[in-house]
CSV table of C-alpha atoms in Angstrom, one decimal:
chain,number,residue,atom,x,y,z
A,1,MET,CA,0.0,0.0,0.0
A,2,GLN,CA,2.7,2.3,1.1
A,3,LYS,CA,4.7,1.5,-2.0
A,4,GLU,CA,1.8,2.5,-4.2
A,5,GLU,CA,1.3,5.8,-2.5
A,6,LYS,CA,4.9,6.6,-2.9
A,7,GLN,CA,4.7,5.8,-6.6
A,8,LEU,CA,1.6,8.0,-6.9
A,9,GLU,CA,3.4,10.8,-5.2
A,10,GLN,CA,6.5,10.5,-7.4
A,11,SER,CA,4.5,10.4,-10.6
A,12,LEU,CA,2.4,13.4,-9.5
A,13,GLU,CA,5.6,15.3,-9.0
A,14,GLY,CA,6.7,14.4,-12.4
A,15,LEU,CA,3.4,15.4,-13.9
A,16,ILE,CA,3.5,18.7,-12.1
A,17,GLN,CA,6.9,19.4,-13.4
A,18,ARG,CA,6.1,18.6,-17.0
A,19,VAL,CA,2.9,20.6,-16.9
A,20,GLN,CA,4.9,23.5,-15.4
A,21,GLU,CA,7.4,23.3,-18.3
A,22,LEU,CA,4.6,23.2,-20.8
A,23,LYS,CA,3.0,26.2,-19.1
A,24,ASN,CA,6.2,28.2,-19.3
A,25,ALA,CA,6.7,27.4,-22.9
A,26,ILE,CA,3.1,28.5,-23.7
A,27,GLN,CA,3.7,31.7,-21.7
A,28,LEU,CA,6.8,32.5,-23.6
A,29,PHE,CA,5.2,31.8,-26.9
A,30,LEU,CA,2.2,34.0,-26.0
A,31,LEU,CA,4.6,36.8,-24.9
A,32,LYS,CA,6.4,36.5,-28.2
A,33,LEU,CA,3.2,36.7,-30.2
A,34,GLU,CA,2.0,39.7,-28.3
A,35,HIS,CA,5.2,41.7,-28.2
A,36,GLU,CA,7.3,40.6,-31.2
A,37,TYR,CA,4.6,40.0,-33.7
A,38,GLU,CA,6.3,42.5,-36.0
A,39,SER,CA,9.7,40.8,-36.2
A,40,LEU,CA,8.4,37.3,-35.7
A,41,ASN,CA,9.0,35.0,-38.6
A,42,TRP,CA,7.3,31.8,-39.5
A,43,PRO,CA,10.2,29.4,-38.8
A,44,SER,CA,10.5,30.6,-35.2
A,45,VAL,CA,6.8,30.2,-34.8
A,46,LEU,CA,7.1,26.6,-36.0
A,47,ASP,CA,10.0,26.1,-33.6
A,48,ASN,CA,7.8,27.2,-30.8
A,49,PHE,CA,5.0,24.8,-31.9
A,50,ALA,CA,7.6,22.0,-32.2
A,51,LEU,CA,8.7,22.7,-28.6
A,52,LEU,CA,5.1,22.6,-27.4
A,53,SER,CA,4.4,19.4,-29.2
A,54,GLY,CA,7.5,17.8,-27.8
A,55,GLN,CA,6.5,18.7,-24.3
A,56,LEU,CA,3.0,17.4,-24.8
A,57,ASN,CA,4.5,14.2,-26.1
A,58,SER,CA,6.7,13.7,-23.1
A,59,LEU,CA,3.8,14.4,-20.9
A,60,GLY,CA,1.8,11.7,-22.7
A,61,ARG,CA,4.7,9.3,-22.4
A,62,LEU,CA,4.9,9.9,-18.7
A,63,LEU,CA,1.2,9.2,-18.3
A,64,LYS,CA,1.5,5.9,-20.2
A,65,ASN,CA,4.6,4.9,-18.2
A,66,ASP,CA,4.3,1.6,-16.3
A,67,LYS,CA,5.5,3.2,-13.1
A,68,VAL,CA,2.6,5.7,-13.1
A,69,PRO,CA,-0.4,4.1,-11.4
A,70,ALA,CA,-3.7,4.4,-13.2
A,71,LEU,CA,-4.8,7.8,-12.2
A,72,ARG,CA,-8.4,7.2,-13.3
A,73,ASN,CA,-8.7,4.8,-10.3
A,74,HIS,CA,-8.2,7.7,-7.9
A,75,VAL,CA,-11.1,9.8,-6.9
A,76,PHE,CA,-10.8,13.5,-6.4
A,77,LEU,CA,-13.4,14.6,-3.8
A,78,PRO,CA,-14.0,18.2,-2.9
A,79,LEU,CA,-14.6,18.2,0.8
A,80,VAL,CA,-15.2,21.9,1.5
A,81,LEU,CA,-16.5,24.6,-0.7
A,82,SER,CA,-16.1,28.1,0.7
A,83,PRO,CA,-17.1,31.5,-0.6
A,84,ASP,CA,-14.1,33.1,1.1
A,85,ARG,CA,-10.8,34.0,-0.6
A,86,ASP,CA,-8.2,31.4,-0.2
A,87,ALA,CA,-4.7,33.0,-0.1
A,88,GLU,CA,-3.0,29.6,-0.5
A,89,LEU,CA,-5.0,28.7,-3.6
A,90,GLU,CA,-4.4,32.2,-5.0
A,91,LYS,CA,-0.7,31.7,-4.7
A,92,LEU,CA,-0.7,28.2,-6.2
A,93,THR,CA,-2.7,29.3,-9.2
A,94,GLU,CA,-0.9,32.5,-9.8
A,95,ARG,CA,-4.0,34.6,-9.0
A,96,ARG,CA,-6.1,32.8,-11.5
A,97,VAL,CA,-8.4,31.1,-9.0
A,98,MET,CA,-9.2,33.3,-6.0
A,99,MET,CA,-11.5,31.0,-4.1
A,100,PHE,CA,-12.9,27.5,-4.2
A,101,ASN,CA,-16.6,28.2,-4.3
A,102,HIS,CA,-19.7,26.9,-6.0
A,103,ALA,CA,-19.1,28.9,-9.1
A,104,VAL,CA,-15.7,27.5,-10.1
A,105,VAL,CA,-15.9,23.9,-8.9
A,106,PRO,CA,-18.2,22.7,-11.6
A,107,ASP,CA,-15.8,24.1,-14.2
A,108,TYR,CA,-12.6,22.8,-12.8
A,109,LEU,CA,-13.7,19.4,-11.7
A,110,ARG,CA,-15.8,18.7,-14.7
A,111,THR,CA,-15.7,15.1,-16.0
A,112,LYS,CA,-18.3,15.5,-18.7
A,113,PRO,CA,-18.3,18.0,-21.6
A,114,GLU,CA,-20.2,21.3,-21.2
A,115,PRO,CA,-24.0,20.9,-21.8
A,116,GLU,CA,-23.8,22.8,-25.1
A,117,VAL,CA,-21.1,20.6,-26.4
A,118,GLU,CA,-22.9,17.5,-25.1
A,119,GLU,CA,-26.0,18.6,-27.1
A,120,LYS,CA,-23.9,19.1,-30.2
A,121,ILE,CA,-22.4,15.7,-29.9
A,122,SER,CA,-25.7,14.0,-29.5
A,123,GLN,CA,-27.0,15.9,-32.5
A,124,LEU,CA,-24.1,14.6,-34.6
A,125,THR,CA,-24.5,11.1,-33.3
A,126,ASN,CA,-28.2,11.2,-34.3
A,127,LYS,CA,-27.3,12.5,-37.7
A,128,ALA,CA,-24.7,9.7,-38.2
A,129,GLY,CA,-27.3,7.2,-37.2
A,130,THR,CA,-29.7,8.3,-39.9
A,131,VAL,CA,-27.3,7.9,-42.8
A,132,VAL,CA,-28.1,4.9,-45.0
A,133,GLN,CA,-25.6,2.1,-44.7
A,134,GLU,CA,-24.8,2.1,-48.4
A,135,THR,CA,-24.1,5.8,-48.6
A,136,ALA,CA,-21.9,5.6,-45.6
A,137,GLN,CA,-19.9,2.8,-47.1
A,138,LYS,CA,-19.6,4.9,-50.3
A,139,GLN,CA,-18.3,7.9,-48.5
A,140,PHE,CA,-16.0,5.7,-46.5
A,141,ASN,CA,-14.5,4.3,-49.6
A,142,ASN,CA,-14.1,7.7,-51.2
A,143,LEU,CA,-12.3,9.0,-48.1
A,144,ASN,CA,-10.1,6.0,-48.0
A,145,LYS,CA,-9.2,6.4,-51.7
A,146,ILE,CA,-8.4,10.1,-51.3
A,147,THR,CA,-6.3,9.4,-48.3
A,148,SER,CA,-4.3,6.6,-49.9
A,149,ASN,CA,-3.8,8.7,-53.0
A,150,LEU,CA,-2.5,11.6,-50.9
A,151,LEU,CA,-0.2,9.1,-49.1
A,152,ASP,CA,1.2,7.9,-52.3
A,153,ILE,CA,1.9,11.4,-53.5
A,154,ILE,CA,3.6,12.3,-50.3
A,155,ASN,CA,5.7,9.1,-50.2
A,156,SER,CA,6.8,9.5,-53.8
A,157,ALA,CA,7.8,13.1,-53.2
A,158,LYS,CA,9.7,12.0,-50.1
A,159,GLU,CA,11.5,9.3,-52.0
A,160,GLU,CA,12.4,11.8,-54.7
A,161,TRP,CA,13.8,14.2,-52.2
A,162,GLU,CA,15.8,11.5,-50.5
A,163,SER,CA,17.3,10.1,-53.6
A,164,GLU,CA,18.2,13.6,-54.7
A,165,SER,CA,19.9,14.5,-51.5
A,166,ASN,CA,21.7,11.1,-51.6
A,167,GLN,CA,23.0,11.8,-55.0
A,168,LYS,CA,24.3,15.2,-54.0
A,169,SER,CA,26.1,13.8,-50.9
A,170,SER,CA,27.9,11.0,-52.7
A,171,GLN,CA,30.3,11.7,-55.5
A,172,PRO,CA,29.3,9.5,-58.5
A,173,VAL,CA,31.8,6.9,-59.4
A,174,THR,CA,33.7,8.0,-62.5
A,175,PHE,CA,36.6,5.7,-62.8
A,176,SER,CA,37.7,2.2,-61.7
A,177,THR,CA,41.1,1.4,-60.6
A,178,ALA,CA,40.8,-2.1,-61.8
A,179,ASP,CA,40.0,-0.9,-65.3
A,180,THR,CA,43.0,1.4,-65.3
A,181,ASN,CA,45.3,-1.4,-64.3
A,182,ASN,CA,43.8,-3.7,-66.9
A,183,LEU,CA,43.9,-1.2,-69.8
A,184,VAL,CA,47.5,-0.1,-69.0
A,185,SER,CA,48.7,-3.7,-68.9
A,186,THR,CA,46.8,-4.3,-72.1
A,187,ILE,CA,48.5,-1.7,-74.1
A,188,LEU,CA,51.9,-2.5,-72.7
A,189,PHE,CA,51.9,-6.2,-72.3
A,190,GLY,CA,48.8,-7.4,-74.2
A,191,LYS,CA,47.1,-8.6,-71.1
A,192,SER,CA,43.8,-10.5,-71.8
A,193,ILE,CA,44.3,-10.0,-75.6
A,194,LYS,CA,47.5,-12.0,-76.1
A,195,VAL,CA,46.9,-15.3,-77.6
A,196,THR,CA,48.0,-17.8,-75.0
A,197,ARG,CA,50.6,-20.1,-76.5
A,198,LYS,CA,52.0,-23.2,-75.2
A,199,PRO,CA,55.5,-22.9,-73.6
A,200,ASP,CA,58.0,-23.4,-76.4
A,201,THR,CA,59.4,-26.9,-76.5
A,202,SER,CA,61.0,-26.6,-79.9
A,203,ASN,CA,58.4,-29.0,-81.1
A,204,THR,CA,58.7,-28.5,-84.8
A,205,GLN,CA,55.1,-29.3,-85.5
A,206,SER,CA,53.5,-26.8,-83.2
A,207,GLN,CA,56.1,-24.4,-84.2
A,208,GLY,CA,55.1,-24.8,-87.8
A,209,MET,CA,51.5,-24.5,-87.0
A,210,SER,CA,51.8,-21.3,-85.0
A,211,ASN,CA,54.0,-20.0,-87.7
A,212,GLN,CA,51.2,-20.5,-90.1
A,213,GLN,CA,48.8,-18.7,-87.8
A,214,GLN,CA,51.4,-15.9,-87.6
A,215,GLN,CA,51.5,-15.8,-91.3
A,216,GLN,CA,47.8,-15.5,-91.6
A,217,LYS,CA,47.8,-12.7,-89.2
A,218,VAL,CA,50.4,-10.8,-91.0
A,219,GLN,CA,48.7,-11.4,-94.3
A,220,SER,CA,45.4,-10.1,-93.1
A,221,ALA,CA,47.0,-7.2,-91.3
A,222,THR,CA,48.3,-6.0,-94.6
A,223,VAL,CA,45.0,-6.5,-96.4
A,224,SER,CA,45.4,-4.0,-99.1
A,225,LYS,CA,48.8,-5.2,-100.1
A,226,ALA,CA,49.1,-6.9,-103.5
A,227,PRO,CA,50.4,-10.4,-103.3
A,228,SER,CA,54.0,-10.4,-104.3
A,229,ALA,CA,57.1,-12.5,-104.1
A,230,ILE,CA,58.0,-10.9,-100.8
A,231,LYS,CA,55.3,-13.0,-99.1
A,232,THR,CA,56.8,-16.3,-99.9
A,233,GLN,CA,60.1,-15.0,-98.8
A,234,ILE,CA,58.6,-14.0,-95.4
A,235,LYS,CA,57.3,-17.5,-95.0
A,236,ALA,CA,60.7,-18.9,-95.7
A,237,ALA,CA,62.4,-16.4,-93.5
A,238,SER,CA,60.0,-16.7,-90.5
A,239,SER,CA,59.8,-20.5,-90.5
A,240,SER,CA,63.6,-20.8,-90.5
A,241,HIS,CA,64.1,-18.1,-88.0
A,242,PRO,CA,66.5,-18.8,-85.2
A,243,TYR,CA,64.6,-16.9,-82.6
A,244,GLN,CA,62.2,-18.7,-80.4
A,245,ARG,CA,58.9,-17.3,-79.4
A,246,PRO,CA,58.9,-16.5,-75.7
B,1,MET,CA,72.0,-10.9,-83.9
B,2,ASP,CA,72.4,-8.9,-80.7
B,3,SER,CA,69.7,-6.4,-81.4
B,4,THR,CA,68.9,-5.7,-77.8
B,5,GLY,CA,72.4,-4.7,-77.3
B,6,ALA,CA,72.2,-2.6,-80.4
B,7,MET,CA,69.2,-0.8,-79.1
B,8,GLY,CA,70.8,-0.3,-75.8
B,9,GLN,CA,73.7,1.3,-77.7
B,10,VAL,CA,71.4,3.5,-79.6
B,11,LEU,CA,69.9,4.8,-76.4
B,12,SER,CA,73.1,5.1,-74.4
B,13,SER,CA,74.9,6.8,-77.2
B,14,LYS,CA,72.0,9.2,-77.4
B,15,VAL,CA,71.4,8.7,-81.1
B,16,ALA,CA,67.8,9.1,-80.3
B,17,PRO,CA,67.8,10.5,-76.8
B,18,VAL,CA,64.1,11.1,-76.6
B,19,VAL,CA,62.1,10.5,-73.4
B,20,GLU,CA,58.4,10.4,-73.0
B,21,ASN,CA,56.8,11.7,-69.8
B,22,PHE,CA,53.5,10.0,-69.4
B,23,LEU,CA,50.5,9.5,-67.1
B,24,GLN,CA,47.9,6.9,-67.6
B,25,GLY,CA,44.4,6.6,-66.2
B,26,SER,CA,40.9,5.6,-67.1
B,27,VAL,CA,37.4,6.9,-67.0
B,28,LEU,CA,34.2,4.9,-67.0
B,29,ASP,CA,32.2,5.1,-70.2
B,30,THR,CA,29.4,6.8,-68.4
B,31,SER,CA,31.6,9.7,-67.4
B,32,LYS,CA,33.5,9.9,-70.6
B,33,ASP,CA,31.4,12.7,-72.1
B,34,VAL,CA,32.0,15.0,-69.1
B,35,LEU,CA,35.7,14.4,-69.4
B,36,ILE,CA,35.7,15.1,-73.1
B,37,HIS,CA,33.9,18.3,-72.4
B,38,ARG,CA,36.4,19.3,-69.8
B,39,LEU,CA,39.3,18.4,-72.0
B,40,ARG,CA,37.9,20.5,-74.8
B,41,GLY,CA,37.8,23.4,-72.5
B,42,LEU,CA,41.3,22.8,-71.1
B,43,CYS,CA,43.2,22.1,-74.4
B,44,ASP,CA,44.0,24.1,-77.4
B,45,ASN,CA,41.5,24.6,-80.2
B,46,ALA,CA,38.6,24.5,-77.9
B,47,GLU,CA,36.4,25.9,-80.6
B,48,ASN,CA,36.9,22.8,-82.8
B,49,GLN,CA,35.3,19.5,-82.5
B,50,PRO,CA,37.8,17.1,-80.8
B,51,GLU,CA,39.9,15.1,-83.3
B,52,ILE,CA,38.9,11.5,-83.4
B,53,PHE,CA,41.0,8.5,-84.3
B,54,HIS,CA,40.5,4.8,-85.0
B,55,ASP,CA,43.7,2.9,-84.9
B,56,HIS,CA,44.9,-0.6,-85.2
B,57,GLU,CA,48.0,-1.4,-83.2
B,58,ILE,CA,50.2,-4.4,-83.6
B,59,VAL,CA,52.9,-5.1,-81.1
B,60,PHE,CA,55.9,-7.0,-82.3
B,61,ILE,CA,58.3,-8.7,-80.0
B,62,MET,CA,61.7,-10.2,-80.3
B,63,GLN,CA,63.3,-12.2,-77.5
B,64,GLY,CA,67.0,-11.9,-78.0
B,65,ASN,CA,68.9,-12.9,-75.0
B,66,PRO,CA,66.6,-14.8,-72.7
B,67,ASN,CA,68.1,-12.9,-69.7
B,68,GLN,CA,67.1,-9.6,-71.1
B,69,GLN,CA,63.8,-7.8,-71.6
B,70,PRO,CA,62.4,-8.7,-75.0
B,71,ILE,CA,62.5,-5.8,-77.6
B,72,ASN,CA,59.2,-4.6,-78.7
B,73,PHE,CA,57.8,-2.3,-81.4
B,74,HIS,CA,54.4,-0.9,-81.5
B,75,ALA,CA,53.2,-0.6,-85.1
B,76,ARG,CA,50.1,1.5,-85.4
B,77,HIS,CA,48.0,2.5,-88.4
B,78,SER,CA,44.9,4.4,-88.7
B,79,LEU,CA,41.9,2.6,-90.0
B,80,MET,CA,40.5,5.9,-91.3
B,81,HIS,CA,43.7,6.4,-93.4
B,82,PRO,CA,45.0,2.9,-93.9
B,83,ASP,CA,48.3,3.9,-95.4
B,84,ALA,CA,49.4,6.0,-92.5
B,85,TRP,CA,51.7,3.8,-90.4
B,86,HIS,CA,53.6,4.7,-87.3
B,87,LEU,CA,56.3,2.7,-85.6
B,88,ARG,CA,57.2,3.2,-82.0
B,89,TYR,CA,59.8,1.8,-79.7
B,90,LEU,CA,59.0,2.0,-76.0
B,91,GLY,CA,61.5,1.4,-73.3
B,92,VAL,CA,60.6,0.1,-69.9
B,93,ALA,CA,59.2,2.8,-67.7
B,94,ASP,CA,61.5,4.2,-65.1
B,95,ILE,CA,59.7,3.3,-61.9
B,96,GLY,CA,62.6,3.6,-59.5
B,97,ASP,CA,62.4,7.2,-58.8
B,98,LYS,CA,59.4,8.0,-56.6
B,99,ASN,CA,60.1,11.7,-56.7
B,100,LYS,CA,59.3,11.9,-60.3
B,101,LEU,CA,55.9,13.3,-60.9
B,102,THR,CA,55.3,11.3,-64.0
B,103,LEU,CA,56.4,8.0,-65.4
B,104,ILE,CA,59.3,8.3,-67.8
B,105,ARG,CA,60.4,6.0,-70.6
B,106,HIS,CA,62.6,6.2,-73.6
B,107,CYS,CA,60.8,6.2,-76.9
B,108,VAL,CA,61.6,6.4,-80.6
B,109,ASP,CA,58.8,7.5,-83.0
B,110,ALA,CA,58.9,7.1,-86.7
B,111,GLY,CA,56.5,7.4,-89.5
B,112,VAL,CA,56.8,4.4,-91.7
B,113,SER,CA,55.4,2.9,-94.9
B,114,SER,CA,52.8,0.3,-95.0
B,115,ASN,CA,55.2,-2.6,-95.5
B,116,VAL,CA,56.6,-2.2,-92.1
B,117,VAL,CA,54.8,-5.4,-91.0
B,118,ASP,CA,56.7,-7.4,-93.6
B,119,PHE,CA,59.9,-5.7,-92.7
B,120,LEU,CA,59.6,-6.5,-89.0
B,121,ASN,CA,58.7,-10.1,-89.8
B,122,GLU,CA,61.8,-10.4,-91.9
B,123,MET,CA,63.8,-9.0,-89.1
B,124,GLY,CA,62.6,-11.8,-86.9
B,125,PHE,CA,60.0,-10.0,-84.9
B,126,LYS,CA,56.8,-11.9,-84.0
B,127,ILE,CA,53.4,-10.4,-83.4
B,128,ASP,CA,52.9,-10.4,-79.7
B,129,PHE,CA,49.4,-9.0,-79.6
B,130,GLU,CA,47.1,-6.5,-81.4
B,131,PHE,CA,44.2,-4.3,-80.6
B,132,ILE,CA,42.0,-1.6,-81.8
B,133,ALA,CA,41.9,1.8,-80.2
B,134,LYS,CA,39.2,4.3,-81.0
B,135,GLY,CA,38.9,7.7,-79.4
B,136,TYR,CA,39.7,11.3,-79.1
B,137,PHE,CA,42.8,13.3,-79.4
B,138,PHE,CA,43.6,16.6,-77.8
B,139,HIS,CA,46.7,18.7,-77.4
B,140,LYS,CA,47.8,21.5,-75.2
B,141,GLY,CA,51.1,22.9,-76.3
B,142,ARG,CA,53.4,19.9,-76.5
B,143,MET,CA,51.2,17.8,-74.3
B,144,LYS,CA,49.2,15.1,-76.0
B,145,VAL,CA,46.0,13.8,-74.5
B,146,THR,CA,44.2,10.8,-75.8
B,147,VAL,CA,40.9,9.3,-74.6
B,148,SER,CA,40.5,5.9,-76.2
B,149,LYS,CA,38.4,2.8,-76.0
B,150,LEU,CA,40.3,-0.4,-76.5
B,151,TYR,CA,38.8,-3.3,-78.4
B,152,LYS,CA,39.9,-6.8,-78.6
B,153,ILE,CA,40.2,-8.3,-82.1
B,154,LEU,CA,38.1,-11.5,-82.1
B,155,GLN,CA,39.3,-12.8,-85.4
B,156,PRO,CA,43.0,-12.3,-86.0
B,157,GLY,CA,43.4,-9.9,-88.9
B,158,SER,CA,39.8,-8.8,-89.1
B,159,THR,CA,39.6,-5.3,-87.7
B,160,ASP,CA,35.8,-5.2,-88.0
B,161,GLN,CA,35.0,-7.9,-85.5
B,162,VAL,CA,35.9,-6.4,-82.2
B,163,GLU,CA,34.8,-6.5,-78.7
B,164,PRO,CA,35.3,-3.8,-76.1
B,165,LEU,CA,37.9,-4.6,-73.5
B,166,SER,CA,36.3,-2.9,-70.5
B,167,GLN,CA,33.7,-0.5,-69.4
B,168,SER,CA,36.3,2.3,-69.4
B,169,HIS,CA,38.2,4.6,-71.7
B,170,LEU,CA,41.9,4.7,-71.3
B,171,VAL,CA,43.2,8.2,-70.8
B,172,GLU,CA,46.9,9.0,-71.6
B,173,LEU,CA,48.8,12.2,-71.1
B,174,SER,CA,52.1,12.3,-72.8
B,175,VAL,CA,54.9,14.8,-73.5
B,176,VAL,CA,57.9,13.8,-75.6
B,177,ALA,CA,61.0,15.8,-74.9
B,178,PRO,CA,64.7,15.5,-75.7
B,179,ARG,CA,65.7,15.0,-72.1
B,180,VAL,CA,64.2,14.6,-68.7
B,181,GLN,CA,62.9,18.0,-67.5
B,182,GLU,CA,61.4,18.6,-64.1
B,183,GLN,CA,59.2,21.3,-65.5
B,184,ILE,CA,57.4,19.0,-67.8
B,185,GLY,CA,56.5,16.7,-64.9
B,186,GLU,CA,55.2,19.7,-63.0
B,187,ASP,CA,53.0,20.9,-65.9
B,188,MET,CA,51.6,17.5,-66.5
B,189,LYS,CA,50.8,17.0,-62.8
B,190,ASN,CA,49.0,20.3,-62.7
B,191,PHE,CA,47.0,19.4,-65.8
B,192,ALA,CA,46.1,16.0,-64.3
B,193,GLU,CA,44.9,17.7,-61.2
B,194,GLN,CA,42.3,19.5,-63.3
B,195,LEU,CA,40.9,16.1,-64.3
B,196,LYS,CA,41.1,14.6,-60.9
B,197,PRO,CA,37.5,14.0,-60.0
B,198,TYR,CA,37.1,12.1,-63.2
B,199,ILE,CA,40.2,10.1,-63.6
B,200,LEU,CA,42.6,8.3,-61.4
B,201,TYR,CA,46.1,8.8,-62.6
B,202,LYS,CA,48.3,5.8,-62.3
B,203,ILE,CA,51.7,7.0,-61.2
B,204,GLU,CA,53.2,3.7,-60.1
B,205,LEU,CA,53.2,0.9,-62.6
B,206,LYS,CA,54.3,-2.2,-61.0
B,207,LEU,CA,56.8,-4.5,-62.6
B,208,ASP,CA,54.6,-7.4,-61.5
B,209,HIS,CA,52.6,-6.9,-64.7
B,210,LEU,CA,55.5,-8.4,-66.6
B,211,GLN,CA,55.1,-11.6,-64.7
B,212,THR,CA,51.3,-11.7,-64.7
B,213,VAL,CA,51.0,-11.6,-68.5
């Protein structure tokens, strides 16, 4: 029992603190709106709103916290109503509430909406009840469609932005080191284009064959040349050449 | 017989004491157009369309002494003007000096007639490999810049049936000068900086490549 009371006390303290912060932020914002409305710009207004929303969020989180006991299980019971001024209350509420009397209690301890609001709500509920099921379904579908369309548009715009900013932040790849290495060794040493030959074993047959290939290459390399006696000489010369291919 | 030695003599006796300062890099095909655009702005004759080329290169090799690097010649001819042949000897790039801003190699360039292939064959050179290079040529002062796509020849001898070698264009910067000059390296480095977001310049070419191919 004691433990629970302690918890309640702690959480109440936390709540009061958060609410206090929220109140201060709202006050500051109001002050700004009243006194600096000429120099106030939209971004700073948005900043203020963001601050408020952040504080509301943290208040909400605190209420949902496991350590906070369910406040709705606690009853707030006004024991005494007095028409006299209450100095303590005045101080606590910063002169907003002077006394705890019959006039203010219904307002501050209200658990139901105001009668006018209640009436409006019941009116709307009645109206909703009279709508034909089919029409309701139709409107439902329409709303869903519009919402999903809007979502699509927003998402695609977001993706576009993100990809754009990504592109800006990362330098596009314009070269490849591996390609450089390959190309350079190609022009210098014939890497990957050199015809792989068997290691030379002074085998006359293979020698002769590759000589023939060589010959073909040479012939076709000099396409436009008219056939002449030189060609046969080359054949003779190259086949009898003393140098071995590496 | 000892042609490697002869070539060594040619170089050491400074008969053709020409060195090439060069930088190599690559750019992905998708970014090529941006690079071309930038090069047009950076190089001479910005108002003209970039010069294009379509070349067939055959590399000849002769292994003299097995203990020495084989001698190679790069015979290149334009497929747009089939009679224009060019022969080039390239020394091994000097990779020892890390302070150099560019790679440096000896080179000998010569315009030759179209029977150079026969001639090299008679000399005892063998075709090592061949490829097609197609691309753009720019120059800025004495600096030569080429952006080229390399193609593999599928059918030996047929320059029509080709297959791209990679998804990138090869980019080469080259300045040929009579001797090694620091200033050239500096200039090329500065120029390469301008292309930096688009290309990676390869400063260190490892000797390992010789073993891997």
